[in-house]
Coordinates of C-alpha atoms and ligand atoms in Angstrom, one line a residue:
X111 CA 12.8 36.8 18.7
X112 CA 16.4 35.4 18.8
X113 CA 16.9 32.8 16.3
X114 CA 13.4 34.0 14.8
X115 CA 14.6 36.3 12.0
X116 CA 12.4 34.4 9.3
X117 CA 12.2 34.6 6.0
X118 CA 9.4 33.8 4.9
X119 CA 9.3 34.0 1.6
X120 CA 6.5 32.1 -0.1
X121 CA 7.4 34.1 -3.0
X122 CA 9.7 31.1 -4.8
X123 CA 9.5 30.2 -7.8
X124 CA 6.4 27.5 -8.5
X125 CA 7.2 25.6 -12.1
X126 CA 4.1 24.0 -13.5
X127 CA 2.7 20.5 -13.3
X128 CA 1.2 18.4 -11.0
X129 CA 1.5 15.5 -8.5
X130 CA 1.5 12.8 -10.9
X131 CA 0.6 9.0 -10.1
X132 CA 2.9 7.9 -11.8
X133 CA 5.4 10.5 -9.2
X134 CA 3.1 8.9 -6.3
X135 CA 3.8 5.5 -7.2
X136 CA 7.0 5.7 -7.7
X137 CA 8.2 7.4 -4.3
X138 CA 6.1 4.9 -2.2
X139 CA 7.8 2.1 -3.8
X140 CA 11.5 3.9 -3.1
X141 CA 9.9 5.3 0.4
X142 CA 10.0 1.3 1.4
X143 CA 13.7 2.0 2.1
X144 CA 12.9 3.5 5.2
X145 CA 10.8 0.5 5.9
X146 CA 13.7 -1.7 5.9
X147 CA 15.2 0.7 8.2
X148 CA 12.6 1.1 10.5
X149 CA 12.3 -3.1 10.6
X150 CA 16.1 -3.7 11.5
X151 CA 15.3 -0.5 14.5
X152 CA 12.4 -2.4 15.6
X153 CA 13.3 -6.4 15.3
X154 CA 16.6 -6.6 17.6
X155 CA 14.9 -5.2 20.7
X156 CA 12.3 -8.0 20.9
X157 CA 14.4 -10.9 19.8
X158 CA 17.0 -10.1 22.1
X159 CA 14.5 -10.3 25.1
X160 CA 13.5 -13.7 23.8
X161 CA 14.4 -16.5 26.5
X162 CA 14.9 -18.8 23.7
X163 CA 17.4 -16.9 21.7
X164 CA 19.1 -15.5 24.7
X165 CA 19.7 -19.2 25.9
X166 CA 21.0 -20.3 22.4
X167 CA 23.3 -16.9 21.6
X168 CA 23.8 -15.1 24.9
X169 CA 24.1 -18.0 27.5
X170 CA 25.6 -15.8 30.4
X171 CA 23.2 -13.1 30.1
X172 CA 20.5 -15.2 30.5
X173 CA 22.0 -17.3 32.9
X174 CA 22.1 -14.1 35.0
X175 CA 18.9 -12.7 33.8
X176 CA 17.7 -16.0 35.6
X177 CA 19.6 -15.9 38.1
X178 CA 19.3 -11.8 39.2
X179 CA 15.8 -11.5 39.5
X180 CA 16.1 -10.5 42.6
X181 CA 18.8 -8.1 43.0
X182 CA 20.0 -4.9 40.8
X183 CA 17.7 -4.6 37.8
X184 CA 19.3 -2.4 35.9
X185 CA 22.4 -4.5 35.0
X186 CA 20.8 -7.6 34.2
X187 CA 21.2 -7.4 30.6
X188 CA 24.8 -5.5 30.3
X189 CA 26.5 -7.4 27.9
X190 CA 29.2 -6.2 25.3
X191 CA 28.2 -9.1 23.4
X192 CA 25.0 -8.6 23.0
X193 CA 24.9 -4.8 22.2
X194 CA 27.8 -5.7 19.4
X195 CA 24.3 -7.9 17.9
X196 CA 22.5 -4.8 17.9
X197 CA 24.8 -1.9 17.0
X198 CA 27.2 -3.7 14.9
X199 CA 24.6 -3.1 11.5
X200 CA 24.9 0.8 12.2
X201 CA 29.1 0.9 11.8
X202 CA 28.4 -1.3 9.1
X203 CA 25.7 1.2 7.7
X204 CA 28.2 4.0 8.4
X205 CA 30.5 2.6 6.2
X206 CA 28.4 1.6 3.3
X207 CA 27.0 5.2 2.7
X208 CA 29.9 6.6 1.5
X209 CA 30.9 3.5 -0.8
X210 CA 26.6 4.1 -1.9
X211 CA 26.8 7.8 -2.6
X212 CA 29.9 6.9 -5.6
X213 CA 27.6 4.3 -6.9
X214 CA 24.5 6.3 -6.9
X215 CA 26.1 9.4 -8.8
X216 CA 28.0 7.4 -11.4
X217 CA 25.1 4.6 -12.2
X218 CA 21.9 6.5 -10.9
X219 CA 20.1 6.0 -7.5
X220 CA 18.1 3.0 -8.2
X221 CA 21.3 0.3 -8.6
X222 CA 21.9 1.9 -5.2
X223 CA 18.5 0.7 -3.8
X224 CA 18.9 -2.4 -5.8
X225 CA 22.4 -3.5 -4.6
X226 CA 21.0 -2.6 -0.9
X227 CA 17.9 -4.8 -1.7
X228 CA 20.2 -7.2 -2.2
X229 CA 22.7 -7.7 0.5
X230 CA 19.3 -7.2 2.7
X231 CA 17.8 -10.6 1.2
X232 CA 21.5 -12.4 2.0
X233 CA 21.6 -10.9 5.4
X234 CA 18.4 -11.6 6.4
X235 CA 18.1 -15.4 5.1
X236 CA 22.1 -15.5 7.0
X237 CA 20.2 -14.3 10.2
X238 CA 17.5 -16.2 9.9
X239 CA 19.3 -19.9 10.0
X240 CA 22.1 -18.6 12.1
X241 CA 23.7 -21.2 14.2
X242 CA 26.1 -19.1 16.2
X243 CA 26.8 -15.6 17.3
X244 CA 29.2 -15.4 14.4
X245 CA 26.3 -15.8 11.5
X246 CA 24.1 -13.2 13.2
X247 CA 26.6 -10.7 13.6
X248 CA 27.8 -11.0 10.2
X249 CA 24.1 -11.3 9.0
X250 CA 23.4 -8.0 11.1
X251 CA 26.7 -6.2 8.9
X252 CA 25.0 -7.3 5.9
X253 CA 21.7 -5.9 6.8
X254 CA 23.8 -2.8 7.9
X255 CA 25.4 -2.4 4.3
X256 CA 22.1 -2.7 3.2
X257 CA 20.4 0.0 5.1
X258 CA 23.6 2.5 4.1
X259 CA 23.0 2.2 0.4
X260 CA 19.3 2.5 1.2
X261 CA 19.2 5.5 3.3
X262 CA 22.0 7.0 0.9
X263 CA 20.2 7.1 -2.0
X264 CA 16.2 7.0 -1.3
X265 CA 15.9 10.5 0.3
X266 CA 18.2 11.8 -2.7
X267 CA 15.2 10.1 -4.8
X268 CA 12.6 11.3 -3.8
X269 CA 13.4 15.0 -3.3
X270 CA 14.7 15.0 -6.9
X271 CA 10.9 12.8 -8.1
X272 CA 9.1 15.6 -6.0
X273 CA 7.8 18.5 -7.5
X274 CA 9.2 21.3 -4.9
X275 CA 6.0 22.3 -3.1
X276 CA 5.7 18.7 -1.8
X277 CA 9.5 18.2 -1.4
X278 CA 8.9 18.1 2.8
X279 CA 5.8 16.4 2.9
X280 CA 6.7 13.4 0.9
X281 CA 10.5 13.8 2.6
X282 CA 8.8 12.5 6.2
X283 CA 7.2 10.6 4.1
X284 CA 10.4 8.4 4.6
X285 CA 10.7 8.8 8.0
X286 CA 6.2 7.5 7.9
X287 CA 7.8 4.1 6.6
X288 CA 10.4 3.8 8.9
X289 CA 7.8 4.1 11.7
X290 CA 5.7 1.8 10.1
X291 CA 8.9 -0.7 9.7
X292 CA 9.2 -0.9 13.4
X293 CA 5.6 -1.1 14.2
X294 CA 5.6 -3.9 11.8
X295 CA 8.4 -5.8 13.5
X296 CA 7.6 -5.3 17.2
X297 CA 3.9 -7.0 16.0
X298 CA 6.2 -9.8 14.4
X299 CA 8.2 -10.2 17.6
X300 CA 4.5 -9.9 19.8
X301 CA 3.4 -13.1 17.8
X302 CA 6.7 -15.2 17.0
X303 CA 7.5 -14.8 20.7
X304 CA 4.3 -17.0 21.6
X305 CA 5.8 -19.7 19.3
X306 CA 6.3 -22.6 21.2
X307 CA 9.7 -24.9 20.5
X308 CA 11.8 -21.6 20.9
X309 CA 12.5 -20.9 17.0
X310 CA 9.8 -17.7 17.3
X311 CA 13.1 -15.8 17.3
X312 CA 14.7 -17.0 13.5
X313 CA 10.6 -16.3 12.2
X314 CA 11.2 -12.7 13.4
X315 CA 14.7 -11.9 11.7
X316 CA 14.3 -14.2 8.7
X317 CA 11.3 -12.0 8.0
X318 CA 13.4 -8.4 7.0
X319 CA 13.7 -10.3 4.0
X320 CA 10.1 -9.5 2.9
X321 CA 10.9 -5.6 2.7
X322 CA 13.9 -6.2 1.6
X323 CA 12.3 -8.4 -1.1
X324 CA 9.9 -5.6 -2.0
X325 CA 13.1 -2.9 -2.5
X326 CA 15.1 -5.4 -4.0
X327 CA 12.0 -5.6 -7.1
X328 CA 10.4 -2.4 -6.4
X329 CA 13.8 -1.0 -7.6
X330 CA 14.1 -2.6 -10.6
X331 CA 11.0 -0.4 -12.1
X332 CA 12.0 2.2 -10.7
X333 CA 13.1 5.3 -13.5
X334 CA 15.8 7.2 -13.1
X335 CA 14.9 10.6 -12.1
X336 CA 16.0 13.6 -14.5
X337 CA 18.8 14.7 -12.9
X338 CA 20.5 11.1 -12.3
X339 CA 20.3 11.5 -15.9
X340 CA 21.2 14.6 -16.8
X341 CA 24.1 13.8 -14.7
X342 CA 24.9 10.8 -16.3
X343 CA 24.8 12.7 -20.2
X344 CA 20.9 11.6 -21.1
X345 CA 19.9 14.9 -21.9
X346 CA 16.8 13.6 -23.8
X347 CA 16.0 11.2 -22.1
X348 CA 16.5 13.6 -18.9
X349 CA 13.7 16.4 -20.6
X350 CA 11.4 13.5 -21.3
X351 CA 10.7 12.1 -17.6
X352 CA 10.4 15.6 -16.5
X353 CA 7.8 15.5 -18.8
X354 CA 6.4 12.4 -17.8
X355 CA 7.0 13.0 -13.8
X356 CA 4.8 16.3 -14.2
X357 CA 2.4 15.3 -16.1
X358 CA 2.8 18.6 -18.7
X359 CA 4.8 19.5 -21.7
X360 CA 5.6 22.9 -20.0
X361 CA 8.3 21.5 -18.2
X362 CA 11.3 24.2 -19.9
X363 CA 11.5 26.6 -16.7
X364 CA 12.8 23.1 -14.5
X365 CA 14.2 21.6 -17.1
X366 CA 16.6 24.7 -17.6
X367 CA 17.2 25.2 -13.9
X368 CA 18.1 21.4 -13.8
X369 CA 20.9 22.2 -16.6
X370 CA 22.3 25.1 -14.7
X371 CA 22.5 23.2 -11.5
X372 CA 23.7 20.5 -12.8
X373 CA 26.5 22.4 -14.9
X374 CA 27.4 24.3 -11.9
X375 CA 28.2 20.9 -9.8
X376 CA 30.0 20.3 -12.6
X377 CA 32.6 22.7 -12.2
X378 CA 32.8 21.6 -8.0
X379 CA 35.4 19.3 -8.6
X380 CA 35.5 18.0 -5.2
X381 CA 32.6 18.7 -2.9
X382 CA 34.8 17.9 0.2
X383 CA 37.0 20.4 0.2
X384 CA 34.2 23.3 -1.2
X385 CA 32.2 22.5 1.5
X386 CA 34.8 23.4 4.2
X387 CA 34.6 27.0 2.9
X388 CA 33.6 29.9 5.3
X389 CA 30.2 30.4 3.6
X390 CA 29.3 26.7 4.5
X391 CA 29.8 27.4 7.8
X392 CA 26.1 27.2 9.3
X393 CA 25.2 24.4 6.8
X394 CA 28.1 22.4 7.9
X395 CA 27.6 22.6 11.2
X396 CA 23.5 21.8 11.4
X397 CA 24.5 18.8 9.7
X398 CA 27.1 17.8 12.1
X399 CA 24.5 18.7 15.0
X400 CA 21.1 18.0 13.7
X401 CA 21.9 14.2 13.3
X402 CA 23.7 14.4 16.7
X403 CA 21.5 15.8 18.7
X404 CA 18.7 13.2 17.1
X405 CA 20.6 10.9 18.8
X406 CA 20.6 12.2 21.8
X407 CA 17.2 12.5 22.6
X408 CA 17.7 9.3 23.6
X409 CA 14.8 7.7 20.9
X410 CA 16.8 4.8 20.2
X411 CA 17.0 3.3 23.9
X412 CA 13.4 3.1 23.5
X413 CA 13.3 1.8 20.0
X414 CA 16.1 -0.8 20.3
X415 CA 15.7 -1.8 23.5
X416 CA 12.0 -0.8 25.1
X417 CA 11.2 -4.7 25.4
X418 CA 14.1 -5.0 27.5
X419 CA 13.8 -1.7 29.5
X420 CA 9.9 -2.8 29.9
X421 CA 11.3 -6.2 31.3
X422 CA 14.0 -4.4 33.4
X423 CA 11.1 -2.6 34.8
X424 CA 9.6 -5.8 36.2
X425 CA 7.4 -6.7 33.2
X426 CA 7.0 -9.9 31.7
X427 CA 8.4 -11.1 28.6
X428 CA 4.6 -10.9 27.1
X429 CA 3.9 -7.6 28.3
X430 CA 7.0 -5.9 27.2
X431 CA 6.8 -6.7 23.5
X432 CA 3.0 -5.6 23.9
X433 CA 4.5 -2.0 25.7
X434 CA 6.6 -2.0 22.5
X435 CA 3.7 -2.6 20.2
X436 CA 1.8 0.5 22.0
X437 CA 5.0 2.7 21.6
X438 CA 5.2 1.3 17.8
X439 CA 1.6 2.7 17.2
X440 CA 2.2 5.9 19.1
X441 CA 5.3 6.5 16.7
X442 CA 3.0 6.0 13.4
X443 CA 0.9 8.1 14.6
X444 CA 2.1 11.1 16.0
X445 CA 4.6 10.7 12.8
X446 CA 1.2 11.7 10.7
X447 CA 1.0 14.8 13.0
X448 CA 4.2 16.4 11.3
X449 CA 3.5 15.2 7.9
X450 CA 0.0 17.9 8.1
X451 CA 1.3 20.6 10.0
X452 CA 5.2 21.1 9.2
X453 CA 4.5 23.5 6.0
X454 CA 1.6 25.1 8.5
X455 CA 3.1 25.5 11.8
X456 CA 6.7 25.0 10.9
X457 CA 10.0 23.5 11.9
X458 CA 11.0 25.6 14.7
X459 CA 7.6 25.3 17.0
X460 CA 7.7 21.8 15.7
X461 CA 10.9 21.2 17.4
X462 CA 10.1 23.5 20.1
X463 CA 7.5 22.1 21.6
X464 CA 8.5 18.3 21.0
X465 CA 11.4 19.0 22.8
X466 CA 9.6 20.4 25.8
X467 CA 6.9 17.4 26.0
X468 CA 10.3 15.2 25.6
X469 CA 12.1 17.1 28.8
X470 CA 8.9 16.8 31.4
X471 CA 8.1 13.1 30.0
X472 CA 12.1 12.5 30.7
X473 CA 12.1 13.8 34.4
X474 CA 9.1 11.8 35.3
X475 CA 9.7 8.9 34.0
X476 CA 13.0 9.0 35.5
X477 CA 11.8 10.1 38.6
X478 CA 9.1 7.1 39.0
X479 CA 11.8 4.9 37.7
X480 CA 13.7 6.5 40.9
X481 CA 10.7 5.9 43.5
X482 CA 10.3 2.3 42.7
X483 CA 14.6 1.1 42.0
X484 CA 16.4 3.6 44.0
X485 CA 19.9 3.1 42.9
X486 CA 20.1 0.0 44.2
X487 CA 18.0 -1.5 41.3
X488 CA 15.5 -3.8 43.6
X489 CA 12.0 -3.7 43.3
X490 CA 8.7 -3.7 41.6
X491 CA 6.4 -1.5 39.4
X492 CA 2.8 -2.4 40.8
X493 CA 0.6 -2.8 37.9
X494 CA -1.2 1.4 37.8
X495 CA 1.9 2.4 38.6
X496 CA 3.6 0.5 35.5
X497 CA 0.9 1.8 33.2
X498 CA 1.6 5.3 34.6
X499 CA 5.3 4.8 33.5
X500 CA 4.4 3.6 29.7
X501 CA 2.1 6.4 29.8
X502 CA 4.7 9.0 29.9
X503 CA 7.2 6.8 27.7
X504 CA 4.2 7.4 24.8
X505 CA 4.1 11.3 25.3
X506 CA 7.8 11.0 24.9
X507 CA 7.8 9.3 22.2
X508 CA 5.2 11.2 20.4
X509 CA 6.7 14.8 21.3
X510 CA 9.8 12.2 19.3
X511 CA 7.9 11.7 16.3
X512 CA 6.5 15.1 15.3
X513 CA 10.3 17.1 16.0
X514 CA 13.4 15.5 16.4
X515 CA 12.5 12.5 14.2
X516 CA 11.1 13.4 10.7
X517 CA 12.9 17.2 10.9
X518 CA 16.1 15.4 11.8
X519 CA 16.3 14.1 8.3
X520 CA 13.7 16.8 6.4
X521 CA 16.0 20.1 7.6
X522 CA 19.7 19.4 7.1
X523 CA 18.2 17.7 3.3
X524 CA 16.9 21.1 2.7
X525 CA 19.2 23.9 3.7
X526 CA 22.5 22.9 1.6
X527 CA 23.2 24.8 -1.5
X528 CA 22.9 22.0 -5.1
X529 CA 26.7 21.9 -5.1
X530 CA 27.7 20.8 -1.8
X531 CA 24.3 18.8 -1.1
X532 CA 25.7 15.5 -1.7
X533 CA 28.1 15.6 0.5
X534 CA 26.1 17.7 3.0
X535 CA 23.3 14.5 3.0
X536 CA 26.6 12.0 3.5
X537 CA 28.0 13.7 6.6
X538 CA 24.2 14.0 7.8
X539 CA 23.4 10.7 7.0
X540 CA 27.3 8.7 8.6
X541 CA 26.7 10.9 12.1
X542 CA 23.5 9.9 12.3
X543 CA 24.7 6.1 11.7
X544 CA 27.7 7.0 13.9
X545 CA 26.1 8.5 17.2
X546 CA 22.9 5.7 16.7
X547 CA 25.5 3.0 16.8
X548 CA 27.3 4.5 19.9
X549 CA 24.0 4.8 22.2
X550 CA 23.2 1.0 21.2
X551 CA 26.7 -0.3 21.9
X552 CA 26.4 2.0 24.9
X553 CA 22.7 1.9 26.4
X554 CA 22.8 -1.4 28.4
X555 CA 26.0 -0.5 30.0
X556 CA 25.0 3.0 30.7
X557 CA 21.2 1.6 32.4
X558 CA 23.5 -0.7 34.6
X559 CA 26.0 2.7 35.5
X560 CA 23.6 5.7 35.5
X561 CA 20.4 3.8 36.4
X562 CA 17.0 6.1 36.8
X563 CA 19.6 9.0 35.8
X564 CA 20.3 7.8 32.5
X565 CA 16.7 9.3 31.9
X566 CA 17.4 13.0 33.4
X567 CA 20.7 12.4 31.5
X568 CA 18.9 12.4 28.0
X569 CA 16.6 15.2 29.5
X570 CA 19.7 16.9 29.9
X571 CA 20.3 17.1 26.2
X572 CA 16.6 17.3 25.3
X573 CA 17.5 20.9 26.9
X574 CA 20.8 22.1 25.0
X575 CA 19.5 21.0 22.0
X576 CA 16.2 23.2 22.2
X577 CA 18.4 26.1 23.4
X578 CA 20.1 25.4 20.0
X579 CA 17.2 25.7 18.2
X580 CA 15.6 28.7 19.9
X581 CA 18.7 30.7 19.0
X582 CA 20.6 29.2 15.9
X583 CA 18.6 27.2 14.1
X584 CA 16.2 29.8 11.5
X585 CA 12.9 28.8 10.3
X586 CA 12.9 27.3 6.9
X587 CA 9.3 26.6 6.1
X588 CA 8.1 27.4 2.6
X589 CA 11.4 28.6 1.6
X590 CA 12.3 28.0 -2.2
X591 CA 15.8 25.5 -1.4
X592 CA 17.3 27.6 -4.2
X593 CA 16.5 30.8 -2.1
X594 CA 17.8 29.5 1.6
X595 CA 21.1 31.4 1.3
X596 CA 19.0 34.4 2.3
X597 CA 17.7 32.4 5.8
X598 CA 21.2 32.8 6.4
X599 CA 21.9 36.3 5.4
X600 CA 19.5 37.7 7.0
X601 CA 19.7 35.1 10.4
X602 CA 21.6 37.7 13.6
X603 CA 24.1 34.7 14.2
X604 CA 24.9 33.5 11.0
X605 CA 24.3 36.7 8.6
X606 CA 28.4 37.2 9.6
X607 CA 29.7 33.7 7.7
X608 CA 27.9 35.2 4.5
X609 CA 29.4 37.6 2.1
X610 CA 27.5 40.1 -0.2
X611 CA 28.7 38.3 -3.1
X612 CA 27.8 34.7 -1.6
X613 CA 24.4 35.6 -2.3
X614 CA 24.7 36.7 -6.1
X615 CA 21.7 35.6 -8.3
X616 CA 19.2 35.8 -5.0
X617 CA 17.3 38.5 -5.0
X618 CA 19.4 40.4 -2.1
X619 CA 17.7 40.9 1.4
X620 CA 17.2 45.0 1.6
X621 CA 18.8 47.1 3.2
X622 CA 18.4 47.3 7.2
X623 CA 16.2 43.9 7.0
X624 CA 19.2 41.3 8.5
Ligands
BGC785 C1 15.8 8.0 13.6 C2 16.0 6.6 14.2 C3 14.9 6.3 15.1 C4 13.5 6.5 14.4 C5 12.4 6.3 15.4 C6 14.5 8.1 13.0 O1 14.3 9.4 12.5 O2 16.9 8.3 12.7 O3 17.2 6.6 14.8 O4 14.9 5.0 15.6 O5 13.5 7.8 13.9 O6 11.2 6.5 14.7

């Protein structure tokens, strides 16, 4: 099968130890980084289809929110203004992750998480008491650095804690708590927006300061992992926690494979320009398109935004946050699906199939979107009809949550060679930031330009993207990450960006296999 030519190895090397508690503990405590994430995703969408904060921040769109309830739905919320309070933490994020990934190499990963912890707390209590649009965006660009240092250095955390057979599980592990973080905060929004006296709104965004509280102190008990200190010229101290983290004494086989890597990203003086070499070719450019294409599903006009597309779509204010509470719960959930069968079934069918569920769901919610709104935006969901609709939004975004979301982060973090994977997880991690940033700044606007086709626009892409996978992107399940050169080799498209030599000390893939 094109694109198939798997190696599936199985035959990696398996160093002794166990999963340790002490392990366990640790990554849940620096998993709560994606929950931070997942509550900024999940907090502006609600609160900015609250009357009362629209009246206070965004007078004009609510004026013509009030005013337009009869004519073109689909522009009543296009506002610049308002999408600038959304997107703006995601440039700010953007940013922040390349200042993070100097700060977590020279003075280890958790001063990373702490510092983020921190700017969180001062964001979120700036957000919180804002008094004008001024506060909350700068409040939001706190938040934003925030999230950059977090997601810089948490996943490099816990794939270094992990012992390497569990490295994928616990790696959408991340992605669980940044599910969870925006089921949290549409629940928060469901109840603050009952509040009467229209302050619901401050409750909602004053509250990121809870996570952020529990990163800010999580962090500071948090060890260093072995390599941070290895890296850092704590050889002792590096052998011991490998000792402790596995729970054995028989830790020399790692322990000496740590030293080599970490002597050979020594001698990479600067990542930046190694990793433009021809061998990094396919690495490069999965981690230019993985994040990208992420994006492009579309998942984030739903996340940000589905209380105000669920209002757009005739809804009540009540209502939508409950739509986004159901869509919240379908995300968890379906999120547990990958976590138990990505090492089983894989990445490719994984994508595969999500992908196709996300294509049909697309093109008929689009299409029932078209029935009801034309292109003149007037109309009405009757109530089945309206259920129908959030009906296929779920299977959309459930196909979301067991591909495009946890494999988005779990396959460009596991297909770089040790000496470029640094700077392999930034560029992953800043277009991610960069193209989730341009569909929030862009989503209302679009909704009020493309209308019902906005939806067979995304569907659009749902479609190159799986085309991608069925032919370039290899399957990578259960192969050792020192070992993944030889997915390459041996891959019909990519084998050609590879030299003999490029896979030296890998056992070499036989003759007539690639
Ligand atoms: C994506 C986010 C998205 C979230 C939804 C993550 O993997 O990076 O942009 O909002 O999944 O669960």
């Amino acid at each position: 099968m094109a694109g198939g030519a798997l190696v599936n190895s199985g035959s990696g090397k398996e160093y002794p130890g166990k999963l340790t508690l002490y392990v366990l503990v640790t990554c849940v405590v620096a998993a709560t980084g994606g929950l931070i994430f997942g509550y900024d995703i999940g907090i502006s969408g609600g609160v900015t289809s609250m009357d009362s904060f629209l009246e206070k921040f965004f007078p004009e769109v609510h004026r013509k929110q009030q005013a337009n309830r009869s004519t073109n739905q689909y522009c009543q919320f296009d506002s610049q203004l308002l999408q600038t309070f959304t997107s703006s933490l995601y440039l700010a994020a953007l940013v922040a992750s390349f200042f993070a990934s100097g700060v977590t190499r020279a003075f280890g990963r958790k001063w990373s998480m702490f510092g983020g912890g921190v700017t969180f707390l001062v964001g979120a209590a700036l957000n919180g008491a804002a008094k004008d649009v001024a506060m909350l965006i700068i409040g939001r660009i706190l938040l934003g650095i925030g999230v950059g240092f977090a997601n810089q250095s948490v996943p490099v955390y816990l794939s270094e804690m992990a012992p390497a057979r569990l490295r994928g599980m616990l790696n959408i592990g991340f992605q669980l708590m940044i599910t969870i973080g925006i089921l949290a905060a549409n629940l928060i929004n469901y109840g603050t927006n009952k509040i009467k006296g229209g302050w619901g709104w401050r409750v909602s965004l004053a509250l990121a300061a809870v996570p952020a509280g529990i990163i800010t102190v999580g962090s500071l008990f948090l060890p260093d992992t072995p390599n941070s200190l290895l890296e850092r010229g704590f050889p002792d101290r590096a052998q011991r926690m490998l000792r402790r983290i596995r729970g054995t004494h028989d830790v020399g086989a790692e322990y000496a494979d740590l030293v080599a890597a970490s002597e050979e990203s020594k001698l990479v003086e600067n990542p930046w320009a190694n990793i433009l070499q021809r061998r990094y070719r396919p690495q490069i450019i999965m981690a230019l398109l993985i994040p990208f294409f992420q994006q492009l599903t579309g998942i984030n006009v739903i996340m940000f935004y589905a209380p105000v597309l669920f209002r757009t779509l005739g809804f009540g204010s009540n209502a939508s946050l409950m739509s986004a509470v159901i869509t919240g719960l379908v995300n968890v959930f379906a999120t547990l699906v990958s976590i138990f069968t990505v090492d089983r079934l894989g990445r490719r069918k994984l994508f595969l199939e999500g992908g196709a569920q996300m294509i049909v769901c697309q093109i008929v919610v689009g299409t029932l979107i078209e029935i009801k709104f034309g292109t003149s935006g007037e109309g009405h969901f009757p109530k089945g009809y309206a259920a129908i609709v959030v009906l296929f939004i779920c299977a959309y975004v459930a196909g979301f949550a067991w591909s495009w979301g946890p494999l988005g982060w779990l396959v460009p973090s596991e297909i770089f060679p040790l000496e470029i994977r640094s700077a392999g997880q930034s560029i992953n991690v800043s277009v991610n930031m960069l193209f989730t940033f341009v569909i929030a700044q862009a989503f209302l606007t679009m909704l009020c330009h493309m209308k019902f086709g906005l939806f067979y626009f995304f569907g659009g892409w749902v479609f190159i993207m799986s085309l991608f996978v069925f032919f370039f992107l290899p399957e990578t399940k259960n192969v050792p990450i020192e070992e993944m050169v030889l997915v390459w080799r041996k891959h019909w498209f990519w084998g050609r960006f590879i030299a003999d030599n490029d896979v030296n000390g890998v056992e070499k893939p036989k003759s007539g296999e690639k």
